[in-house]
Amino acid sequence: MSERIGTLARVREDLTAARLRDPAARSSLEIALLYPGLHAIWAHRVWHALWVRGLRFVARAGSQITRWLTGIEIHPGATIGRRFFIDHGMGVVIGETAEVGDDVMLYHGVTLGGRQREGGKRHPTIQDGVAIGAGAKVLGPITIGAGSVVGANAVVTKDAPADSVLVGVPAKPRQRRDGEETRAILTAPEHLEYHI
């Protein structure tokens, strides 16, 4: 995680990140008022601050209100880095022990979930610069290395090294090819390989 910055600087940074990642974004005002992914992130920062100060019931109640308003569920215990962007957002779920690095992007329907009932670390760690496509499920206390891309509808249950591409069910990591663009991996049908 990177150094702390002021609230206003963080909001500006979030708006800039959204404009860079969403070609449909027309203005910072539009993003600030109409992007539920950004509203969920901003609310999460409040609920997370209460969570770490021991006000857990209030934090959980607040996160449920945010879920009701945005369709995005981020547990207040989750750790989220800077310039995090959720595009569209409906149906995104981020579990309590998830750790999300800086410059991460999620599309709608993504789950950063658990696979076990025992306590402790149950959810994934997503390192800096990772992009996760619509409907993907990243499950368990695994690590997705920096700069990786998880394709739409992939199901990831094992660690992946930095700069991996993960597609399929179950997803298997491979190294990114020279010149391979993130957006192409997330959207092109040739990357949607399924292994049952």
PDB file of C-alpha atoms in Angstrom:
ATOM      1  CA  MET A   1       0.000   0.000   0.000  1.00  0.00           C
ATOM      2  CA  SER A   2       1.180   3.521  -0.659  1.00  0.00           C
ATOM      3  CA  GLU A   3       1.505   6.602   1.518  1.00  0.00           C
ATOM      4  CA  ARG A   4      -1.490   8.363   3.037  1.00  0.00           C
ATOM      5  CA  ILE A   5      -2.919  11.435   1.332  1.00  0.00           C
ATOM      6  CA  GLY A   6      -5.670  13.863   2.281  1.00  0.00           C
ATOM      7  CA  THR A   7      -9.347  13.207   1.638  1.00  0.00           C
ATOM      8  CA  LEU A   8      -9.738  15.820  -1.109  1.00  0.00           C
ATOM      9  CA  ALA A   9      -6.605  14.626  -2.902  1.00  0.00           C
ATOM     10  CA  ARG A  10      -7.893  11.061  -2.679  1.00  0.00           C
ATOM     11  CA  VAL A  11     -11.264  12.046  -4.185  1.00  0.00           C
ATOM     12  CA  ARG A  12      -9.487  13.829  -7.055  1.00  0.00           C
ATOM     13  CA  GLU A  13      -7.305  10.768  -7.571  1.00  0.00           C
ATOM     14  CA  ASP A  14     -10.399   8.508  -7.673  1.00  0.00           C
ATOM     15  CA  LEU A  15     -12.098  10.740 -10.252  1.00  0.00           C
ATOM     16  CA  THR A  16      -8.978  10.779 -12.419  1.00  0.00           C
ATOM     17  CA  ALA A  17      -8.654   6.989 -12.191  1.00  0.00           C
ATOM     18  CA  ALA A  18     -12.283   6.575 -13.291  1.00  0.00           C
ATOM     19  CA  ARG A  19     -11.809   8.922 -16.255  1.00  0.00           C
ATOM     20  CA  LEU A  20      -8.688   7.048 -17.362  1.00  0.00           C
ATOM     21  CA  ARG A  21     -10.351   3.630 -17.159  1.00  0.00           C
ATOM     22  CA  ASP A  22     -13.857   4.330 -18.453  1.00  0.00           C
ATOM     23  CA  PRO A  23     -14.091   5.578 -22.042  1.00  0.00           C
ATOM     24  CA  ALA A  24     -17.757   6.485 -21.424  1.00  0.00           C
ATOM     25  CA  ALA A  25     -16.850   8.987 -18.670  1.00  0.00           C
ATOM     26  CA  ARG A  26     -17.628  12.526 -19.784  1.00  0.00           C
ATOM     27  CA  SER A  27     -16.784  14.650 -16.763  1.00  0.00           C
ATOM     28  CA  SER A  28     -15.663  14.477 -13.167  1.00  0.00           C
ATOM     29  CA  LEU A  29     -19.062  15.799 -12.082  1.00  0.00           C
ATOM     30  CA  GLU A  30     -20.847  12.967 -13.891  1.00  0.00           C
ATOM     31  CA  ILE A  31     -18.518  10.411 -12.294  1.00  0.00           C
ATOM     32  CA  ALA A  32     -18.900  11.877  -8.803  1.00  0.00           C
ATOM     33  CA  LEU A  33     -22.687  11.945  -8.983  1.00  0.00           C
ATOM     34  CA  LEU A  34     -23.561   8.876 -11.064  1.00  0.00           C
ATOM     35  CA  TYR A  35     -20.957   6.131 -10.586  1.00  0.00           C
ATOM     36  CA  PRO A  36     -22.083   3.588  -7.948  1.00  0.00           C
ATOM     37  CA  GLY A  37     -18.654   1.933  -7.924  1.00  0.00           C
ATOM     38  CA  LEU A  38     -17.116   5.168  -6.736  1.00  0.00           C
ATOM     39  CA  HIS A  39     -19.890   5.728  -4.177  1.00  0.00           C
ATOM     40  CA  ALA A  40     -19.267   2.231  -2.783  1.00  0.00           C
ATOM     41  CA  ILE A  41     -15.522   2.889  -2.476  1.00  0.00           C
ATOM     42  CA  TRP A  42     -16.035   6.238  -0.772  1.00  0.00           C
ATOM     43  CA  ALA A  43     -18.528   4.721   1.674  1.00  0.00           C
ATOM     44  CA  HIS A  44     -16.174   1.785   2.303  1.00  0.00           C
ATOM     45  CA  ARG A  45     -13.472   4.155   3.485  1.00  0.00           C
ATOM     46  CA  VAL A  46     -15.824   5.471   6.177  1.00  0.00           C
ATOM     47  CA  TRP A  47     -17.002   2.003   7.241  1.00  0.00           C
ATOM     48  CA  HIS A  48     -13.450   0.619   7.220  1.00  0.00           C
ATOM     49  CA  ALA A  49     -12.263   3.450   9.487  1.00  0.00           C
ATOM     50  CA  LEU A  50     -15.032   2.585  11.942  1.00  0.00           C
ATOM     51  CA  TRP A  51     -14.226  -1.143  11.658  1.00  0.00           C
ATOM     52  CA  VAL A  52     -10.559  -0.705  12.574  1.00  0.00           C
ATOM     53  CA  ARG A  53     -11.584   1.491  15.528  1.00  0.00           C
ATOM     54  CA  GLY A  54     -13.706  -1.346  16.906  1.00  0.00           C
ATOM     55  CA  LEU A  55     -17.148   0.028  15.937  1.00  0.00           C
ATOM     56  CA  ARG A  56     -17.914  -3.159  14.058  1.00  0.00           C
ATOM     57  CA  PHE A  57     -21.703  -3.233  14.294  1.00  0.00           C
ATOM     58  CA  VAL A  58     -21.990   0.344  13.014  1.00  0.00           C
ATOM     59  CA  ALA A  59     -19.492  -0.432  10.240  1.00  0.00           C
ATOM     60  CA  ARG A  60     -21.404  -3.556   9.172  1.00  0.00           C
ATOM     61  CA  ALA A  61     -24.728  -1.712   9.265  1.00  0.00           C
ATOM     62  CA  GLY A  62     -23.262   1.085   7.140  1.00  0.00           C
ATOM     63  CA  SER A  63     -21.827  -1.351   4.625  1.00  0.00           C
ATOM     64  CA  GLN A  64     -25.255  -3.001   4.278  1.00  0.00           C
ATOM     65  CA  ILE A  65     -26.868   0.372   3.587  1.00  0.00           C
ATOM     66  CA  THR A  66     -24.206   0.998   0.932  1.00  0.00           C
ATOM     67  CA  ARG A  67     -24.927  -2.422  -0.555  1.00  0.00           C
ATOM     68  CA  TRP A  68     -28.631  -1.604  -0.721  1.00  0.00           C
ATOM     69  CA  LEU A  69     -27.933   1.747  -2.408  1.00  0.00           C
ATOM     70  CA  THR A  70     -25.236   0.637  -4.881  1.00  0.00           C
ATOM     71  CA  GLY A  71     -25.615  -3.124  -5.411  1.00  0.00           C
ATOM     72  CA  ILE A  72     -21.963  -3.490  -4.338  1.00  0.00           C
ATOM     73  CA  GLU A  73     -21.016  -5.307  -1.151  1.00  0.00           C
ATOM     74  CA  ILE A  74     -17.630  -4.491   0.352  1.00  0.00           C
ATOM     75  CA  HIS A  75     -17.099  -5.867   3.847  1.00  0.00           C
ATOM     76  CA  PRO A  76     -15.809  -3.087   6.127  1.00  0.00           C
ATOM     77  CA  GLY A  77     -12.890  -5.329   7.158  1.00  0.00           C
ATOM     78  CA  ALA A  78     -11.535  -5.506   3.593  1.00  0.00           C
ATOM     79  CA  THR A  79      -8.403  -3.482   2.849  1.00  0.00           C
ATOM     80  CA  ILE A  80      -8.619  -1.420  -0.354  1.00  0.00           C
ATOM     81  CA  GLY A  81      -5.741   0.479  -1.979  1.00  0.00           C
ATOM     82  CA  ARG A  82      -5.649   3.744  -3.895  1.00  0.00           C
ATOM     83  CA  ARG A  83      -7.163   4.450  -7.330  1.00  0.00           C
ATOM     84  CA  PHE A  84      -9.429   1.398  -7.066  1.00  0.00           C
ATOM     85  CA  PHE A  85     -12.177   1.467  -9.692  1.00  0.00           C
ATOM     86  CA  ILE A  86     -15.319  -0.652 -10.018  1.00  0.00           C
ATOM     87  CA  ASP A  87     -16.897  -0.264 -13.470  1.00  0.00           C
ATOM     88  CA  HIS A  88     -20.700  -0.677 -13.439  1.00  0.00           C
ATOM     89  CA  GLY A  89     -20.397  -2.564 -10.166  1.00  0.00           C
ATOM     90  CA  MET A  90     -23.714  -4.352  -9.710  1.00  0.00           C
ATOM     91  CA  GLY A  91     -23.173  -7.650  -7.932  1.00  0.00           C
ATOM     92  CA  VAL A  92     -19.574  -7.079  -6.837  1.00  0.00           C
ATOM     93  CA  VAL A  93     -18.775  -8.798  -3.516  1.00  0.00           C
ATOM     94  CA  ILE A  94     -15.530  -8.257  -1.589  1.00  0.00           C
ATOM     95  CA  GLY A  95     -15.033 -10.357   1.546  1.00  0.00           C
ATOM     96  CA  GLU A  96     -13.797  -9.392   4.999  1.00  0.00           C
ATOM     97  CA  THR A  97     -10.159 -10.474   4.719  1.00  0.00           C
ATOM     98  CA  ALA A  98      -9.672  -9.445   1.080  1.00  0.00           C
ATOM     99  CA  GLU A  99      -6.721  -7.168   0.372  1.00  0.00           C
ATOM    100  CA  VAL A 100      -6.810  -5.066  -2.787  1.00  0.00           C
ATOM    101  CA  GLY A 101      -3.728  -3.151  -3.924  1.00  0.00           C
ATOM    102  CA  ASP A 102      -3.395   0.143  -5.770  1.00  0.00           C
ATOM    103  CA  ASP A 103      -4.663   0.720  -9.337  1.00  0.00           C
ATOM    104  CA  VAL A 104      -6.966  -2.318  -9.357  1.00  0.00           C
ATOM    105  CA  MET A 105     -10.062  -2.451 -11.564  1.00  0.00           C
ATOM    106  CA  LEU A 106     -13.095  -4.724 -11.228  1.00  0.00           C
ATOM    107  CA  TYR A 107     -16.073  -5.101 -13.520  1.00  0.00           C
ATOM    108  CA  HIS A 108     -19.615  -6.025 -12.481  1.00  0.00           C
ATOM    109  CA  GLY A 109     -20.363  -9.378 -10.928  1.00  0.00           C
ATOM    110  CA  VAL A 110     -16.858  -9.982  -9.557  1.00  0.00           C
ATOM    111  CA  THR A 111     -16.537 -11.913  -6.300  1.00  0.00           C
ATOM    112  CA  LEU A 112     -13.455 -11.789  -4.089  1.00  0.00           C
ATOM    113  CA  GLY A 113     -14.742 -14.527  -1.835  1.00  0.00           C
ATOM    114  CA  GLY A 114     -13.837 -17.277   0.585  1.00  0.00           C
ATOM    115  CA  ARG A 115     -13.873 -21.058   0.285  1.00  0.00           C
ATOM    116  CA  GLN A 116     -13.567 -22.094   3.937  1.00  0.00           C
ATOM    117  CA  ARG A 117     -15.471 -21.599   7.150  1.00  0.00           C
ATOM    118  CA  GLU A 118     -12.483 -21.374   9.489  1.00  0.00           C
ATOM    119  CA  GLY A 119     -11.357 -17.974  10.789  1.00  0.00           C
ATOM    120  CA  GLY A 120      -8.246 -16.149   9.692  1.00  0.00           C
ATOM    121  CA  LYS A 121      -7.352 -15.136   6.144  1.00  0.00           C
ATOM    122  CA  ARG A 122     -10.172 -16.469   3.945  1.00  0.00           C
ATOM    123  CA  HIS A 123     -10.269 -14.104   0.976  1.00  0.00           C
ATOM    124  CA  PRO A 124      -7.835 -13.236  -1.826  1.00  0.00           C
ATOM    125  CA  THR A 125      -5.031 -10.726  -2.011  1.00  0.00           C
ATOM    126  CA  ILE A 126      -5.108  -8.763  -5.258  1.00  0.00           C
ATOM    127  CA  GLN A 127      -1.804  -7.002  -5.882  1.00  0.00           C
ATOM    128  CA  ASP A 128      -1.262  -3.661  -7.643  1.00  0.00           C
ATOM    129  CA  GLY A 129      -2.462  -3.075 -11.196  1.00  0.00           C
ATOM    130  CA  VAL A 130      -4.717  -6.124 -11.534  1.00  0.00           C
ATOM    131  CA  ALA A 131      -7.842  -6.037 -13.744  1.00  0.00           C
ATOM    132  CA  ILE A 132     -10.671  -8.530 -13.163  1.00  0.00           C
ATOM    133  CA  GLY A 133     -13.330  -9.088 -15.832  1.00  0.00           C
ATOM    134  CA  ALA A 134     -17.103  -9.273 -15.431  1.00  0.00           C
ATOM    135  CA  GLY A 135     -18.437 -12.245 -13.502  1.00  0.00           C
ATOM    136  CA  ALA A 136     -15.037 -13.566 -12.435  1.00  0.00           C
ATOM    137  CA  LYS A 137     -14.734 -15.342  -9.091  1.00  0.00           C
ATOM    138  CA  VAL A 138     -11.452 -15.202  -7.171  1.00  0.00           C
ATOM    139  CA  LEU A 139     -11.844 -17.512  -4.204  1.00  0.00           C
ATOM    140  CA  GLY A 140      -9.871 -18.340  -1.092  1.00  0.00           C
ATOM    141  CA  PRO A 141      -6.708 -17.004   0.573  1.00  0.00           C
ATOM    142  CA  ILE A 142      -4.774 -16.822  -2.694  1.00  0.00           C
ATOM    143  CA  THR A 143      -2.631 -14.090  -4.235  1.00  0.00           C
ATOM    144  CA  ILE A 144      -3.052 -12.656  -7.716  1.00  0.00           C
ATOM    145  CA  GLY A 145       0.287 -11.115  -8.705  1.00  0.00           C
ATOM    146  CA  ALA A 146       0.742  -7.496  -9.762  1.00  0.00           C
ATOM    147  CA  GLY A 147      -0.211  -6.571 -13.317  1.00  0.00           C
ATOM    148  CA  SER A 148      -2.301  -9.698 -13.872  1.00  0.00           C
ATOM    149  CA  VAL A 149      -5.585  -9.897 -15.769  1.00  0.00           C
ATOM    150  CA  VAL A 150      -8.463 -12.208 -14.869  1.00  0.00           C
ATOM    151  CA  GLY A 151     -10.802 -12.803 -17.814  1.00  0.00           C
ATOM    152  CA  ALA A 152     -14.580 -12.568 -17.694  1.00  0.00           C
ATOM    153  CA  ASN A 153     -16.295 -15.445 -15.857  1.00  0.00           C
ATOM    154  CA  ALA A 154     -13.007 -17.086 -14.849  1.00  0.00           C
ATOM    155  CA  VAL A 155     -12.948 -19.004 -11.582  1.00  0.00           C
ATOM    156  CA  VAL A 156      -9.581 -18.607  -9.837  1.00  0.00           C
ATOM    157  CA  THR A 157      -8.711 -20.788  -6.846  1.00  0.00           C
ATOM    158  CA  LYS A 158      -4.891 -20.878  -7.004  1.00  0.00           C
ATOM    159  CA  ASP A 159      -2.113 -18.289  -6.714  1.00  0.00           C
ATOM    160  CA  ALA A 160      -0.963 -16.556  -9.886  1.00  0.00           C
ATOM    161  CA  PRO A 161       2.419 -14.889 -10.449  1.00  0.00           C
ATOM    162  CA  ALA A 162       2.796 -11.272 -11.540  1.00  0.00           C
ATOM    163  CA  ASP A 163       1.781 -10.398 -15.116  1.00  0.00           C
ATOM    164  CA  SER A 164      -0.399 -13.494 -15.506  1.00  0.00           C
ATOM    165  CA  VAL A 165      -3.469 -13.950 -17.651  1.00  0.00           C
ATOM    166  CA  LEU A 166      -6.127 -16.132 -16.017  1.00  0.00           C
ATOM    167  CA  VAL A 167      -8.995 -17.474 -18.098  1.00  0.00           C
ATOM    168  CA  GLY A 168     -11.268 -20.495 -17.886  1.00  0.00           C
ATOM    169  CA  VAL A 169     -12.971 -22.661 -15.290  1.00  0.00           C
ATOM    170  CA  PRO A 170     -10.837 -23.431 -13.385  1.00  0.00           C
ATOM    171  CA  ALA A 171      -8.510 -20.632 -14.438  1.00  0.00           C
ATOM    172  CA  LYS A 172      -4.914 -21.480 -15.159  1.00  0.00           C
ATOM    173  CA  PRO A 173      -2.286 -18.736 -15.258  1.00  0.00           C
ATOM    174  CA  ARG A 174      -0.128 -18.007 -18.273  1.00  0.00           C
ATOM    175  CA  GLN A 175       2.304 -15.155 -18.884  1.00  0.00           C
ATOM    176  CA  ARG A 176       1.066 -12.135 -20.810  1.00  0.00           C
ATOM    177  CA  ARG A 177       2.246 -11.968 -24.404  1.00  0.00           C
ATOM    178  CA  ASP A 178       4.178  -8.982 -25.748  1.00  0.00           C
ATOM    179  CA  GLY A 179       1.752  -6.268 -26.812  1.00  0.00           C
ATOM    180  CA  GLU A 180      -1.266  -8.030 -25.287  1.00  0.00           C
ATOM    181  CA  GLU A 181      -3.625  -5.333 -24.038  1.00  0.00           C
ATOM    182  CA  THR A 182      -5.645  -5.663 -20.841  1.00  0.00           C
ATOM    183  CA  ARG A 183      -8.909  -4.510 -22.414  1.00  0.00           C
ATOM    184  CA  ALA A 184      -8.615  -7.170 -25.138  1.00  0.00           C
ATOM    185  CA  ILE A 185      -8.129  -9.921 -22.573  1.00  0.00           C
ATOM    186  CA  LEU A 186     -11.137  -8.760 -20.587  1.00  0.00           C
ATOM    187  CA  THR A 187     -13.524  -8.513 -23.530  1.00  0.00           C
ATOM    188  CA  ALA A 188     -12.435 -10.566 -26.562  1.00  0.00           C
ATOM    189  CA  PRO A 189     -14.216 -13.918 -27.110  1.00  0.00           C
ATOM    190  CA  GLU A 190     -10.957 -15.694 -28.045  1.00  0.00           C
ATOM    191  CA  HIS A 191      -9.815 -15.280 -24.448  1.00  0.00           C
ATOM    192  CA  LEU A 192     -12.901 -16.998 -23.002  1.00  0.00           C
ATOM    193  CA  GLU A 193     -11.547 -20.527 -22.797  1.00  0.00           C
ATOM    194  CA  TYR A 194     -13.499 -22.912 -20.596  1.00  0.00           C
ATOM    195  CA  HIS A 195     -12.133 -26.147 -19.176  1.00  0.00           C
ATOM    196  CA  ILE A 196     -14.653 -28.321 -17.387  1.00  0.00           C
TER     197      ILE A 196
END
